[in-house]
Each structure stands twice: as structure tokens, then as C-alpha cells.
């Protein structure tokens, strides 16, 4: 999982903690990642959804 996080961090220039969250979601085969972080973007098979867009 940490290898995946490192790759995500390098490829998308995101903070380590964000990369770990995304890598965890990918490993759990999640299709969506819900967040309030407007800077976070979708990566490959994981769609990032802004919480505000759901309300």
C-alpha cells in the first residue's frame, strides 16, 4: 500500500497523507472517494467526489 501511495504522490504531486488515503481506497476497491478537499482530483479508477456536490 505504501508503494502505491508513493507512486500516487509522485505522479499527482499530492501530500503524503492524501496519497495514503487514496491508496487505501484503491486497495479496498472503492470506486468513489468523498472529500471536502477541493484540490483532490480523481485518479484512474477512483472518482473523487466533493461532499458539497452531494448536498
CSV table of N, CA and C in Angstrom, one decimal:
chain,number,residue,atom,x,y,z
A,1,UNK,N,0.8,-1.2,0.0
A,1,UNK,CA,0.0,0.0,0.0
A,1,UNK,C,0.9,1.3,0.0
A,2,UNK,N,2.0,1.2,0.7
A,2,UNK,CA,2.8,2.4,0.8
A,2,UNK,C,3.5,2.6,-0.5
A,3,UNK,N,3.8,1.6,-1.3
A,3,UNK,CA,4.4,1.7,-2.6
A,3,UNK,C,3.4,2.5,-3.5
A,4,UNK,N,2.1,2.1,-3.4
A,4,UNK,CA,1.1,2.7,-4.2
A,4,UNK,C,1.0,4.2,-3.8
A,5,UNK,N,1.0,4.5,-2.5
A,5,UNK,CA,0.9,5.9,-2.0
A,5,UNK,C,2.1,6.7,-2.5
A,6,UNK,N,3.3,6.1,-2.6
A,6,UNK,CA,4.4,6.8,-3.0
A,6,UNK,C,4.3,7.1,-4.5
A,7,UNK,N,3.8,6.2,-5.3
A,7,UNK,CA,3.6,6.4,-6.7
A,7,UNK,C,2.5,7.5,-7.0
A,8,UNK,N,1.4,7.4,-6.2
A,8,UNK,CA,0.4,8.4,-6.4
A,8,UNK,C,0.9,9.8,-6.0
A,9,UNK,N,1.7,9.9,-4.9
A,9,UNK,CA,2.3,11.2,-4.5
A,9,UNK,C,3.2,11.8,-5.6
A,10,UNK,N,4.0,11.0,-6.2
A,10,UNK,CA,4.9,11.4,-7.2
A,10,UNK,C,4.2,11.8,-8.5
A,11,UNK,N,3.2,11.0,-8.9
A,11,UNK,CA,2.5,11.2,-10.1
A,11,UNK,C,1.6,12.4,-10.1
A,12,UNK,N,1.0,12.6,-8.9
A,12,UNK,CA,-0.1,13.7,-8.8
A,12,UNK,C,0.3,14.9,-7.9
A,13,UNK,N,1.6,14.8,-7.4
A,13,UNK,CA,2.1,15.9,-6.6
A,13,UNK,C,1.1,16.3,-5.5
A,14,UNK,N,0.8,15.2,-4.7
A,14,UNK,CA,-0.1,15.5,-3.6
A,14,UNK,C,0.6,15.2,-2.3
A,15,UNK,N,0.0,15.6,-1.2
A,15,UNK,CA,0.6,15.4,0.2
A,15,UNK,C,0.6,13.9,0.5
A,16,UNK,N,1.6,13.5,1.3
A,16,UNK,CA,1.7,12.1,1.7
A,16,UNK,C,0.4,11.5,2.3
A,17,UNK,N,-0.2,12.3,3.2
A,17,UNK,CA,-1.4,11.8,3.9
A,17,UNK,C,-2.5,11.6,2.9
A,18,UNK,N,-2.7,12.5,1.9
A,18,UNK,CA,-3.7,12.3,0.8
A,18,UNK,C,-3.4,11.1,0.0
A,19,UNK,N,-2.1,10.9,-0.3
A,19,UNK,CA,-1.7,9.7,-1.1
A,19,UNK,C,-2.0,8.4,-0.4
A,20,UNK,N,-1.8,8.4,0.9
A,20,UNK,CA,-2.1,7.2,1.7
A,20,UNK,C,-3.6,7.0,1.8
A,21,UNK,N,-4.4,8.0,1.9
A,21,UNK,CA,-5.9,7.8,1.9
A,21,UNK,C,-6.3,7.3,0.5
A,22,UNK,N,-5.8,7.8,-0.6
A,22,UNK,CA,-6.2,7.3,-1.9
A,22,UNK,C,-5.7,5.9,-2.1
A,23,UNK,N,-4.5,5.6,-1.7
A,23,UNK,CA,-4.0,4.2,-1.9
A,23,UNK,C,-4.8,3.2,-1.1
A,24,UNK,N,-5.3,3.6,0.1
A,24,UNK,CA,-6.1,2.8,0.9
A,24,UNK,C,-7.4,2.5,0.2
A,25,UNK,N,-8.0,3.5,-0.3
A,25,UNK,CA,-9.3,3.4,-1.0
A,25,UNK,C,-9.1,2.5,-2.3
A,26,UNK,N,-8.0,2.7,-3.0
A,26,UNK,CA,-7.8,1.8,-4.2
A,26,UNK,C,-7.6,0.4,-3.8
A,27,UNK,N,-6.9,0.2,-2.7
A,27,UNK,CA,-6.6,-1.2,-2.2
A,27,UNK,C,-7.9,-1.9,-1.8
A,28,UNK,N,-8.9,-1.1,-1.3
A,28,UNK,CA,-10.2,-1.6,-0.8
A,28,UNK,C,-11.2,-1.7,-2.0
A,29,UNK,N,-10.7,-1.4,-3.2
A,29,UNK,CA,-11.5,-1.5,-4.4
A,29,UNK,C,-12.7,-0.5,-4.4
A,30,UNK,N,-12.5,0.6,-3.7
A,30,UNK,CA,-13.5,1.7,-3.7
A,30,UNK,C,-13.6,2.3,-5.1
A,31,UNK,N,-14.8,2.7,-5.5
A,31,UNK,CA,-15.0,3.3,-6.8
A,31,UNK,C,-15.1,4.8,-6.6
A,32,UNK,N,-15.4,5.3,-5.4
A,32,UNK,CA,-15.6,6.7,-5.1
A,32,UNK,C,-14.8,7.1,-3.8
A,33,UNK,N,-14.3,8.3,-3.8
A,33,UNK,CA,-13.6,8.8,-2.6
A,33,UNK,C,-14.3,10.2,-2.4
A,34,UNK,N,-15.0,10.3,-1.2
A,34,UNK,CA,-15.7,11.5,-0.9
A,34,UNK,C,-14.9,12.4,0.0
A,35,UNK,N,-14.8,13.7,-0.3
A,35,UNK,CA,-13.9,14.5,0.4
A,35,UNK,C,-14.4,16.0,0.4
A,36,UNK,N,-13.9,16.8,1.3
A,36,UNK,CA,-14.1,18.2,1.2
A,36,UNK,C,-13.0,19.0,0.6
A,37,UNK,N,-11.9,18.2,0.3
A,37,UNK,CA,-10.7,18.8,-0.2
A,37,UNK,C,-10.9,19.1,-1.7
A,38,UNK,N,-11.0,20.4,-2.0
A,38,UNK,CA,-11.3,20.8,-3.4
A,38,UNK,C,-10.1,20.6,-4.3
A,39,UNK,N,-8.9,20.4,-3.8
A,39,UNK,CA,-7.7,20.2,-4.6
A,39,UNK,C,-7.5,18.8,-5.0
A,40,UNK,N,-8.2,17.9,-4.3
A,40,UNK,CA,-8.1,16.4,-4.6
A,40,UNK,C,-8.8,16.1,-6.0
A,41,UNK,N,-8.1,15.4,-6.8
A,41,UNK,CA,-8.6,15.0,-8.1
A,41,UNK,C,-8.7,13.5,-8.3
A,42,UNK,N,-9.6,13.1,-9.2
A,42,UNK,CA,-9.8,11.7,-9.5
A,42,UNK,C,-8.5,11.1,-10.0
A,43,UNK,N,-8.3,9.8,-9.7
A,43,UNK,CA,-7.1,9.1,-10.2
A,43,UNK,C,-7.4,7.8,-10.8
A,44,UNK,N,-7.3,7.6,-12.0
A,44,UNK,CA,-7.6,6.3,-12.6
A,44,UNK,C,-9.0,5.8,-12.4
A,45,UNK,N,-9.0,4.7,-11.7
A,45,UNK,CA,-10.3,4.0,-11.4
A,45,UNK,C,-11.0,4.6,-10.2
A,46,UNK,N,-10.5,5.6,-9.5
A,46,UNK,CA,-11.1,6.1,-8.3
A,46,UNK,C,-11.6,7.5,-8.6
A,47,UNK,N,-12.9,7.7,-8.5
A,47,UNK,CA,-13.5,9.0,-8.8
A,47,UNK,C,-13.6,9.8,-7.5
A,48,UNK,N,-13.1,11.0,-7.4
A,48,UNK,CA,-13.1,11.8,-6.3
A,48,UNK,C,-14.4,12.7,-6.4
A,49,UNK,N,-15.2,12.6,-5.3
A,49,UNK,CA,-16.5,13.3,-5.3
A,49,UNK,C,-16.4,14.4,-4.2
A,50,UNK,N,-16.7,15.6,-4.5
A,50,UNK,CA,-16.8,16.7,-3.5
A,50,UNK,C,-18.0,16.5,-2.7
A,51,UNK,N,-17.9,16.6,-1.4
A,51,UNK,CA,-19.1,16.4,-0.5
A,51,UNK,C,-20.1,17.4,-0.8
A,52,UNK,N,-19.7,18.7,-1.1
A,52,UNK,CA,-20.7,19.7,-1.4
A,52,UNK,C,-21.6,19.4,-2.6
A,53,UNK,N,-21.1,18.6,-3.5
A,53,UNK,CA,-21.9,18.3,-4.7
A,53,UNK,C,-23.0,17.3,-4.4
A,54,UNK,N,-22.9,16.7,-3.2
A,54,UNK,CA,-23.9,15.7,-2.8
A,54,UNK,C,-25.0,16.3,-2.0
A,55,UNK,N,-24.8,17.5,-1.5
A,55,UNK,CA,-25.8,18.1,-0.6
A,55,UNK,C,-26.7,19.0,-1.4
